Short mmCIF file of C-alpha atoms in Angstrom, two decimals:
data_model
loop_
_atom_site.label_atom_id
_atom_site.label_comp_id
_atom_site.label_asym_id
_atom_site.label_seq_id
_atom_site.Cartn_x
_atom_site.Cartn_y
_atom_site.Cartn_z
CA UNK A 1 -47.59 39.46 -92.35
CA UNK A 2 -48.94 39.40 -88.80
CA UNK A 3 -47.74 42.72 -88.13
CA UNK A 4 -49.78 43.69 -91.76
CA UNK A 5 -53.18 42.49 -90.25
CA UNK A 6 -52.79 43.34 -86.87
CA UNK A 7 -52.58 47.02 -88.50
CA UNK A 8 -55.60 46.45 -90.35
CA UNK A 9 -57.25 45.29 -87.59
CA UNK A 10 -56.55 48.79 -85.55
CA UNK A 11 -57.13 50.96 -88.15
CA UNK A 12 -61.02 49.24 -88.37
CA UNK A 13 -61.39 49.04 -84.95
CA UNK A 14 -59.98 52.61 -84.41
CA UNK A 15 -62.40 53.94 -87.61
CA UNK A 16 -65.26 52.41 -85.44
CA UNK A 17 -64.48 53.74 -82.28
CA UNK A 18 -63.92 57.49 -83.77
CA UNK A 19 -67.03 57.12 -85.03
CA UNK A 20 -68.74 56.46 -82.36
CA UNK A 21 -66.67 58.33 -80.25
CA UNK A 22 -67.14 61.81 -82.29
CA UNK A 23 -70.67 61.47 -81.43
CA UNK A 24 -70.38 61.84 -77.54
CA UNK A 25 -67.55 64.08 -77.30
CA UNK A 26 -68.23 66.69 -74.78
CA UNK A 27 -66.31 69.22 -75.51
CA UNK A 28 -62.80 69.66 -77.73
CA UNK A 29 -59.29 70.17 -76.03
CA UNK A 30 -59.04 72.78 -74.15
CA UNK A 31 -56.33 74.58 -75.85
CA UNK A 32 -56.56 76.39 -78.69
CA UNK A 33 -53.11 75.78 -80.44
CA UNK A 34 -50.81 72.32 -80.89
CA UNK A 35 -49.07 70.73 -77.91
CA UNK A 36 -45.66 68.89 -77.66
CA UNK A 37 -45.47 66.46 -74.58
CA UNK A 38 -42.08 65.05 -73.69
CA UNK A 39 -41.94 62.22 -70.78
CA UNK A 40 -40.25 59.34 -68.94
CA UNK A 41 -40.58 57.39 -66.37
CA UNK A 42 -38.10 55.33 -63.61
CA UNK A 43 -39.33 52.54 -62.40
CA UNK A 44 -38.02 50.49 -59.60
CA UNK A 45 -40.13 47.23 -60.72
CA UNK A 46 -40.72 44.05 -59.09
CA UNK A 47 -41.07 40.54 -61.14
CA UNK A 48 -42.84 37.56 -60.18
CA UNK A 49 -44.24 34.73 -62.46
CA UNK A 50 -43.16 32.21 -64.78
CA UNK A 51 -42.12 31.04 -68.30
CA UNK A 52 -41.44 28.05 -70.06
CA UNK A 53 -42.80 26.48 -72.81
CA UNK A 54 -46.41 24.95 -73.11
CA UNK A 55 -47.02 22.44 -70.37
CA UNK A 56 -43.69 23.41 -68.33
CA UNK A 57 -43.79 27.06 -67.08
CA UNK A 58 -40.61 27.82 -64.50
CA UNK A 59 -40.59 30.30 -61.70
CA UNK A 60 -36.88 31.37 -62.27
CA UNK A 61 -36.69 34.12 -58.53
CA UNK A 62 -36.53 37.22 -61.13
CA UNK A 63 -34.84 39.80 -59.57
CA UNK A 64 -36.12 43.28 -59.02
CA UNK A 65 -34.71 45.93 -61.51
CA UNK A 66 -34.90 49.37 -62.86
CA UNK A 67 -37.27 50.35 -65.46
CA UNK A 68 -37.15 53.13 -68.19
CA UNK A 69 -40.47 54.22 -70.08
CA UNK A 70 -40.58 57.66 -72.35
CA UNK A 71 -43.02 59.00 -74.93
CA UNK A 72 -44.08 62.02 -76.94
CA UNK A 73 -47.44 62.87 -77.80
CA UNK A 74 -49.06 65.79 -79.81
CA UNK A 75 -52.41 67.20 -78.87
CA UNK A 76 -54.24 69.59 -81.58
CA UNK A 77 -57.92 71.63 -81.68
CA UNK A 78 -59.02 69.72 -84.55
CA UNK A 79 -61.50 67.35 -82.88
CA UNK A 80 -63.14 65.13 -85.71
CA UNK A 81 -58.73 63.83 -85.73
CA UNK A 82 -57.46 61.59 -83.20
CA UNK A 83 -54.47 62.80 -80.53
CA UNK A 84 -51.67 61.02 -80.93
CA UNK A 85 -49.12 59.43 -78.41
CA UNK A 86 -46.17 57.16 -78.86
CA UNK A 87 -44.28 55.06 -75.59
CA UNK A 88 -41.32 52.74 -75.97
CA UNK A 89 -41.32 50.71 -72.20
CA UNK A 90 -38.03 48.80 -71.41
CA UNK A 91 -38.55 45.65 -69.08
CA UNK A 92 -35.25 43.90 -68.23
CA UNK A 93 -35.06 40.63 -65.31
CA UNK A 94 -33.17 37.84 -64.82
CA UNK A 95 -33.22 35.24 -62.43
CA UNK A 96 -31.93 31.27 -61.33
CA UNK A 97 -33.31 28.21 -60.00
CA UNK A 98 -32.92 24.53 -59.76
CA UNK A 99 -34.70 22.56 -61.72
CA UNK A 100 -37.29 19.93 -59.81
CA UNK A 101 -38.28 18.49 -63.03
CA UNK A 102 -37.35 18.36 -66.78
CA UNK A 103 -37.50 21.14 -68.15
CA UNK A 104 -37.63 22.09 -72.56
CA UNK A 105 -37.27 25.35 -73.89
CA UNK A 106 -36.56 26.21 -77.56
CA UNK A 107 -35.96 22.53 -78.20
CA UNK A 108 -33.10 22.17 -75.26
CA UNK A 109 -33.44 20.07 -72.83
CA UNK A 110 -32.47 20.86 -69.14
CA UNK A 111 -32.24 17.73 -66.54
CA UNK A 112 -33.43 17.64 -62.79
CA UNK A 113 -31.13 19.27 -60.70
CA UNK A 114 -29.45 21.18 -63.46
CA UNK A 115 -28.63 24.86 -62.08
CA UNK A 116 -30.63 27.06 -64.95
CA UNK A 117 -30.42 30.99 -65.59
CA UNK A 118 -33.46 33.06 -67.79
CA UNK A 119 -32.99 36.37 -69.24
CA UNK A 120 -35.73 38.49 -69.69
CA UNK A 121 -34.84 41.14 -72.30
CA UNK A 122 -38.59 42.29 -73.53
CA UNK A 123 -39.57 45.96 -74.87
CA UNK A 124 -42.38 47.49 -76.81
CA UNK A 125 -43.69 50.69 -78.44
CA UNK A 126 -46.99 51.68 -78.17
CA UNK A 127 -48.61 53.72 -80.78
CA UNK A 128 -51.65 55.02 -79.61
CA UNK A 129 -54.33 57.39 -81.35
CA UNK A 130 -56.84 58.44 -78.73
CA UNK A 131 -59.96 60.90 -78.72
CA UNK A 132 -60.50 62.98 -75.63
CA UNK A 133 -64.21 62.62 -74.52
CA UNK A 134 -64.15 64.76 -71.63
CA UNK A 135 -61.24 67.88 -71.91
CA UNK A 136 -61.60 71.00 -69.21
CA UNK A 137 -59.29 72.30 -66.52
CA UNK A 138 -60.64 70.34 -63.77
CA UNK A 139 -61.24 66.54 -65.36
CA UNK A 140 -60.47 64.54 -68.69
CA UNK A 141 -61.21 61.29 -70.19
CA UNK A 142 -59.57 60.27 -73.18
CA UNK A 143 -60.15 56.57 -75.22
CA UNK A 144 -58.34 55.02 -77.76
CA UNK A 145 -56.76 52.20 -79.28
CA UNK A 146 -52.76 51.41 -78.86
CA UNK A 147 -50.70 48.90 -81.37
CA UNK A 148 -48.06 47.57 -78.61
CA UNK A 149 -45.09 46.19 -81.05
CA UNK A 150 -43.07 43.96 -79.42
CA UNK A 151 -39.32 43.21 -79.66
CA UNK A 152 -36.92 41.08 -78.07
CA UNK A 153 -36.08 37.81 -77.16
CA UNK A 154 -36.19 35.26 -73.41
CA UNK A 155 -33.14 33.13 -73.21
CA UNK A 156 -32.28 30.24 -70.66
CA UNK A 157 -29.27 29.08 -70.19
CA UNK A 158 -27.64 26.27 -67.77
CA UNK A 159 -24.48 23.54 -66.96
CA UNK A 160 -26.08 20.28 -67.93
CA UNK A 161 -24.15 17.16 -65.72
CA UNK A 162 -23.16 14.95 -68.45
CA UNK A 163 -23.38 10.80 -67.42
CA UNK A 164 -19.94 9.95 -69.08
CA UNK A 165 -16.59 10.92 -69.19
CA UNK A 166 -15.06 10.79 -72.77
CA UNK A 167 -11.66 9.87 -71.82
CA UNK A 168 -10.48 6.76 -72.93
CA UNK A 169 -7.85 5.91 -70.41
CA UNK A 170 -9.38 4.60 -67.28
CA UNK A 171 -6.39 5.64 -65.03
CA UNK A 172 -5.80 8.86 -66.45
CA UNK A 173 -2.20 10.97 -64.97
CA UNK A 174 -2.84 13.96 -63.19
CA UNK A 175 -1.51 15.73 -66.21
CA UNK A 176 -3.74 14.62 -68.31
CA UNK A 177 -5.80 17.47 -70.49
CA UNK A 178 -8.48 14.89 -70.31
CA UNK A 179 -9.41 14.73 -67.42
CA UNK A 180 -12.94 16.49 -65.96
CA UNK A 181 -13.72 16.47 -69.94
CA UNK A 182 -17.20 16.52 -70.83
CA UNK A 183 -18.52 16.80 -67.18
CA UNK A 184 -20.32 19.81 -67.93
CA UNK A 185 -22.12 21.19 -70.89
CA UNK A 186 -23.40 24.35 -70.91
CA UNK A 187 -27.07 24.55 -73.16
CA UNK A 188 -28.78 27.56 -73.93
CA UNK A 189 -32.01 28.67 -76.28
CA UNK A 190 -33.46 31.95 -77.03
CA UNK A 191 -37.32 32.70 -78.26
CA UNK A 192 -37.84 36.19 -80.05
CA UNK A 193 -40.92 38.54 -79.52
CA UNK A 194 -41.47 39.97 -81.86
CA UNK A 195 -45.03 40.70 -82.81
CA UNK A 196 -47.70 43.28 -82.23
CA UNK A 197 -50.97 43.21 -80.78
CA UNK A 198 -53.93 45.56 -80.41
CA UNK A 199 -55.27 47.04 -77.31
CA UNK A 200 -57.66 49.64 -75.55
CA UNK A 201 -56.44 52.74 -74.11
CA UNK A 202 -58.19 54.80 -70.99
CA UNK A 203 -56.93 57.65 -69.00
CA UNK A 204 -57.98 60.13 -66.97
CA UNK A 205 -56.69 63.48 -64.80
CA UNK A 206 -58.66 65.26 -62.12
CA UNK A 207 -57.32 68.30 -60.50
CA UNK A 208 -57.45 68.33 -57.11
CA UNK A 209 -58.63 71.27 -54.59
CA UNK A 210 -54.98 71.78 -54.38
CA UNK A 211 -52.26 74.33 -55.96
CA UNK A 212 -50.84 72.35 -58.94
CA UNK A 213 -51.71 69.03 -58.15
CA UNK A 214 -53.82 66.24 -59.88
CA UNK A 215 -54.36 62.52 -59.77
CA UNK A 216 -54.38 60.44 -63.29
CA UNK A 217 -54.32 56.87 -64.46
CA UNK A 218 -53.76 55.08 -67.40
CA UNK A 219 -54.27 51.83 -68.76
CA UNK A 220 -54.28 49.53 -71.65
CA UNK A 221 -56.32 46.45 -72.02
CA UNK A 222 -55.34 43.93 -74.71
CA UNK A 223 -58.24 43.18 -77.00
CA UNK A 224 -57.85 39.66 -78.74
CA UNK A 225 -57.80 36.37 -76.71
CA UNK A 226 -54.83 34.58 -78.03
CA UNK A 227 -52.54 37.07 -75.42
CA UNK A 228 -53.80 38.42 -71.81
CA UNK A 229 -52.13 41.59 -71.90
CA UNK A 230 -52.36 44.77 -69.38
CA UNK A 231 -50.54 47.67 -68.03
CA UNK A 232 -52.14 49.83 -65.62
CA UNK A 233 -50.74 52.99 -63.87
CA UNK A 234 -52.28 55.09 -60.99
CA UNK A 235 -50.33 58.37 -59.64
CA UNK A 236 -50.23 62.04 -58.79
CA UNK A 237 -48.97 64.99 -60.80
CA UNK A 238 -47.47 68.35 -59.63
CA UNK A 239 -46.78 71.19 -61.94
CA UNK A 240 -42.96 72.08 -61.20
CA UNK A 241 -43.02 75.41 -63.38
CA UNK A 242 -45.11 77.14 -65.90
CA UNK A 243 -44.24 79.85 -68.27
CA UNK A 244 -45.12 81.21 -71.13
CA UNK A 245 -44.63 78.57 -73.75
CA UNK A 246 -43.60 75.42 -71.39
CA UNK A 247 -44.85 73.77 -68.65
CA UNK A 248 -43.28 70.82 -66.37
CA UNK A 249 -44.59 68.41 -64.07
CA UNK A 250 -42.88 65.79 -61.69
CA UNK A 251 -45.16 62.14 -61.37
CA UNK A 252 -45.02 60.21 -58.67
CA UNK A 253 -47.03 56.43 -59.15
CA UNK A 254 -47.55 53.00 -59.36
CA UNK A 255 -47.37 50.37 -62.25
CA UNK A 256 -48.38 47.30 -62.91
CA UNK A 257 -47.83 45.35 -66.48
CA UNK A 258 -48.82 41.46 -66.74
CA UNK A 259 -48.03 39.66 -69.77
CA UNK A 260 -49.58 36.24 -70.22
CA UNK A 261 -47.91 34.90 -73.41
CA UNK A 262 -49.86 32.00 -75.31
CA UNK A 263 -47.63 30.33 -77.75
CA UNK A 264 -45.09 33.30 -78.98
CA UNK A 265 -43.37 31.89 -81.23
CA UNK A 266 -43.32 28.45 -78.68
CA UNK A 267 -43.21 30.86 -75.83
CA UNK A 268 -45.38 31.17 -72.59
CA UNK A 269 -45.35 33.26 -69.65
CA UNK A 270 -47.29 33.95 -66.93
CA UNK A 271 -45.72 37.26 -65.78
CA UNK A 272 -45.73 40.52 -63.33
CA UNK A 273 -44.20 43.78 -62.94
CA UNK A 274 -45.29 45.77 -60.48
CA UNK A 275 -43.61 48.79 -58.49
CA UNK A 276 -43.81 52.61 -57.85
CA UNK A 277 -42.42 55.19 -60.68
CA UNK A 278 -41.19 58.65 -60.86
CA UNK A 279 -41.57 60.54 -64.20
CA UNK A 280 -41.39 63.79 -65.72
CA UNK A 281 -43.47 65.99 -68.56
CA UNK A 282 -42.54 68.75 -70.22
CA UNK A 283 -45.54 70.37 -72.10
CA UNK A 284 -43.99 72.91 -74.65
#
């Protein structure tokens, strides 16, 4: 149901902005026939931040991992229809700490001094319909609207102490199975994110006074309060070969994504990834 109107809500927002937007297009794409675009990205990403539930966010030392974002697109001559692009982005951490304070997540409870784990197992797929305002061989501006669909889940896990020791005997023998019984407990609950949200999509390319080689960037901008949701990217492209019917170009950038999660499904976050990317497009 909230995926149903968040849908609705893109497709009126995207109606008005391709109105408006057909108005002050400069010029159509440059090309005069259909284009396939084929890309991915590695990125060596950095996370910082916190998550928790309302009231009780955690900084958990998330550890620095290896990213994987792809896509395909299709650009056409028809300019009165939108271009069309669609990204899945993979964002994988994890991370410990010791708890200074009590701590509630998914309706377990995890004590002071308890030694607690998170998992942070979060992806989305962006599908993005975008008009290009600007479109030559030297600079282009495109705008549009993405639907980012989330899916996955956060988990946190940890070895509770436990206060009593459920052995009856109060001299147990060394052979005893009883003994160190009930000393731990391990607790562990998982919140799912799954839901989809609406956001603005910029980018732009200028080719520089050089052979082969531009500078772009990218970024989408969520547009409704209840989430503060971003992903920028700045880098350089060269053009590795072109032929006849394909061209391909290496990228070499920087990302950043923040996800501020208000009450997901009970979850909040207060999160950053940040780091430098390599990628690759084939144009065919």
């Amino acid at each position: 149901m909230i995926k149903t109107a968040v849908a609705a809500t893109v497709a009126a927002l995207f109606t008005f902005t391709a109105s408006a937007t057909a108005q002050f297009t400069y010029a159509p794409t440059s090309r005069d026939d259909v284009g396939l675009y084929l890309g991915g990205q590695i990125w060596q990403s950095e996370a910082s931040g916190s998550l928790g539930e309302e009231n009780t966010l955690i900084d958990f030392n998330l550890n620095k991992e290896h990213q994987i974002n792809y896509f395909i697109g299709v650009k056409h001559p028809i300019s009165s229809l939108p271009q069309v692009r669609i990204s899945n982005t993979q964002l994988e951490t994890s991370g410990q700490t010791t708890l200074t304070q009590k701590f509630y997540f998914n309706d377990k409870t995890f004590s002071i001094a308890d030694t607690v784990d998170a998992r942070y197992h979060v992806s989305y797929v962006d599908y993005t319909l975008y008009y290009a305002l600007f479109d030559s061989a030297k600079f282009s501006l495109e705008l549009g609207l993405t639907a980012r669909d989330f899916n996955g889940d956060v988990t946190v896990s940890g070895t509770t102490k436990s206060d009593h020791d459920p052995c009856n005997d109060p001299n147990p023998s060394p052979d005893d199975p009883c003994i160190d019984r009930g000393n731990t407990a391990i607790s562990s609950g998982t919140i799912k994110t799954d839901d989809m949200k609406p956001m603005l999509f910029v980018a732009t390319n200028i080719r520089l006074p050089f052979n082969h080689l531009n500078v772009f960037a990218q970024a989408d901008v969520s547009l409704l309060n209840d989430h503060t949701l971003s992903d920028y990217q700045v880098g350089f492209s060269y053009g590795l070969i072109k032929i006849t019917r394909m061209d391909l170009k290496v990228n070499l950038g920087y990302r950043v994504v923040n996800m501020e999660f208000e009450d997901l499904n009970r979850l909040y976050t207060d999160l950053e990834f940040k780091g430098a990317f390599v990628g690759m497009i084939a144009h065919f």
